[in-house]
Short mmCIF file of C-alpha atoms in Angstrom, two decimals:
data_model
loop_
_atom_site.label_atom_id
_atom_site.label_comp_id
_atom_site.label_asym_id
_atom_site.label_seq_id
_atom_site.Cartn_x
_atom_site.Cartn_y
_atom_site.Cartn_z
CA UNK A 1 0.00 0.00 0.00
CA UNK A 2 1.33 3.44 -1.00
CA UNK A 3 1.26 6.22 1.59
CA UNK A 4 -1.10 9.05 0.73
CA UNK A 5 0.81 12.29 0.41
CA UNK A 6 0.15 16.00 0.28
CA UNK A 7 1.65 17.16 -3.02
CA UNK A 8 2.07 20.66 -4.48
CA UNK A 9 2.52 20.76 -8.26
CA UNK A 10 4.19 23.95 -9.54
CA UNK A 11 3.75 23.95 -13.33
CA UNK A 12 2.89 26.89 -15.60
CA UNK A 13 1.42 24.77 -18.39
CA UNK A 14 -2.27 24.66 -17.45
CA UNK A 15 -3.08 21.41 -19.25
CA UNK A 16 -0.07 19.56 -17.88
CA UNK A 17 -0.65 20.89 -14.35
CA UNK A 18 -4.31 19.84 -14.35
CA UNK A 19 -3.55 16.40 -15.78
CA UNK A 20 -0.70 15.80 -13.31
CA UNK A 21 -2.90 16.84 -10.39
CA UNK A 22 -5.73 14.63 -11.64
CA UNK A 23 -3.51 11.55 -11.98
CA UNK A 24 -1.96 12.02 -8.53
CA UNK A 25 -5.37 12.66 -6.94
CA UNK A 26 -6.67 9.44 -8.52
CA UNK A 27 -3.87 7.68 -6.65
CA UNK A 28 -5.44 9.03 -3.44
CA UNK A 29 -3.06 11.90 -2.77
CA UNK A 30 -4.11 15.40 -1.70
CA UNK A 31 -2.88 17.55 -4.58
CA UNK A 32 -2.71 21.30 -5.09
CA UNK A 33 -1.63 22.82 -8.39
CA UNK A 34 -0.20 26.30 -8.83
CA UNK A 35 1.15 28.02 -11.92
CA UNK A 36 4.08 29.98 -10.49
CA UNK A 37 6.32 30.29 -7.45
CA UNK A 38 4.65 33.52 -6.40
CA UNK A 39 1.35 31.68 -5.89
CA UNK A 40 2.90 29.37 -3.31
CA UNK A 41 2.37 31.66 -0.33
CA UNK A 42 -0.96 32.97 -1.63
CA UNK A 43 -2.55 29.61 -2.34
CA UNK A 44 -0.68 27.09 -0.22
CA UNK A 45 0.30 29.49 2.56
CA UNK A 46 -0.83 27.55 5.63
CA UNK A 47 -0.75 24.06 4.18
CA UNK A 48 2.18 21.76 4.66
CA UNK A 49 3.27 19.48 1.85
CA UNK A 50 5.10 16.19 1.78
CA UNK A 51 6.37 16.66 -1.78
CA UNK A 52 6.78 19.54 -4.22
CA UNK A 53 6.84 18.79 -7.96
CA UNK A 54 8.51 21.79 -9.57
CA UNK A 55 8.97 22.75 -13.21
CA UNK A 56 12.15 24.75 -13.86
CA UNK A 57 10.87 27.15 -16.51
CA UNK A 58 8.36 29.14 -14.50
CA UNK A 59 7.31 32.74 -15.04
CA UNK A 60 8.82 35.05 -12.42
CA UNK A 61 10.91 33.10 -9.92
CA UNK A 62 12.36 30.04 -11.67
CA UNK A 63 12.06 26.50 -10.37
CA UNK A 64 15.70 26.24 -9.26
CA UNK A 65 15.36 29.30 -7.05
CA UNK A 66 12.06 27.99 -5.69
CA UNK A 67 13.62 24.61 -4.90
CA UNK A 68 16.47 26.30 -3.00
CA UNK A 69 14.00 28.42 -1.05
CA UNK A 70 11.79 25.45 -0.16
CA UNK A 71 14.79 23.29 0.82
CA UNK A 72 16.08 26.04 3.13
CA UNK A 73 12.67 26.46 4.81
CA UNK A 74 11.77 22.75 4.92
CA UNK A 75 14.93 20.61 4.93
CA UNK A 76 13.06 17.29 5.06
CA UNK A 77 10.38 17.90 2.42
CA UNK A 78 10.53 15.96 -0.84
CA UNK A 79 11.40 17.96 -3.94
CA UNK A 80 11.09 16.55 -7.44
CA UNK A 81 12.17 18.75 -10.34
CA UNK A 82 10.46 17.99 -13.63
CA UNK A 83 11.83 19.72 -16.69
CA UNK A 84 12.29 19.56 -20.43
CA UNK A 85 15.93 20.40 -19.71
CA UNK A 86 17.63 17.02 -19.63
CA UNK A 87 21.34 17.76 -20.03
CA UNK A 88 23.65 16.54 -17.27
CA UNK A 89 24.51 20.10 -16.22
CA UNK A 90 20.79 20.87 -15.77
CA UNK A 91 20.32 17.79 -13.62
CA UNK A 92 23.36 18.63 -11.49
CA UNK A 93 22.06 22.18 -11.04
CA UNK A 94 18.69 20.74 -10.00
CA UNK A 95 20.27 18.50 -7.39
CA UNK A 96 22.46 21.38 -6.19
CA UNK A 97 19.27 23.43 -5.78
CA UNK A 98 17.85 20.89 -3.36
CA UNK A 99 16.00 18.39 -5.55
CA UNK A 100 15.76 14.80 -4.36
CA UNK A 101 14.87 13.66 -7.90
CA UNK A 102 15.23 15.25 -11.32
CA UNK A 103 12.91 13.82 -13.94
CA UNK A 104 13.12 14.89 -17.60
CA UNK A 105 9.84 15.61 -19.40
CA UNK A 106 7.81 13.92 -20.57
CA UNK A 107 7.50 11.87 -17.41
CA UNK A 108 5.29 8.78 -17.74
CA UNK A 109 2.58 9.04 -15.08
CA UNK A 110 3.28 5.48 -13.95
CA UNK A 111 6.83 6.55 -13.10
CA UNK A 112 5.64 9.70 -11.35
CA UNK A 113 3.12 7.73 -9.31
CA UNK A 114 5.82 5.28 -8.25
#
C-alpha cells in the first residue's frame, strides 16, 4: 500500500498541471496545483506538503530558485524537479538546488506515481 501524500505541483502549463494533479489525486493523494512560485504563499500558505513537484521554466521566480528556497525552509520535504531540460549540467544544477529527484519531461505518469 502506498502512503497518501500532500503534493504541491508547480507547473505553468495549465493542461499539464491539471492532468498531473488529476492523476496524482486518482492515486489518493491530496494535490494542489499552482502556476508559479509567487502563488505558493498565496494559495498554499498555511498548508504543509510532503512533496513539491517543480517545473524549472516558471514565469517570475524560476524553479531552481524555488527549490532552493523550499529546501532552506523545509529541509526534510521531498522535492522533485520535472523539466524539459535534460542535459547533465541541468540535472546537477537541480540536485544542487535541493531536488531529491530530477525527472526529464515527458515523465510517464506510472513513473511519477511510483
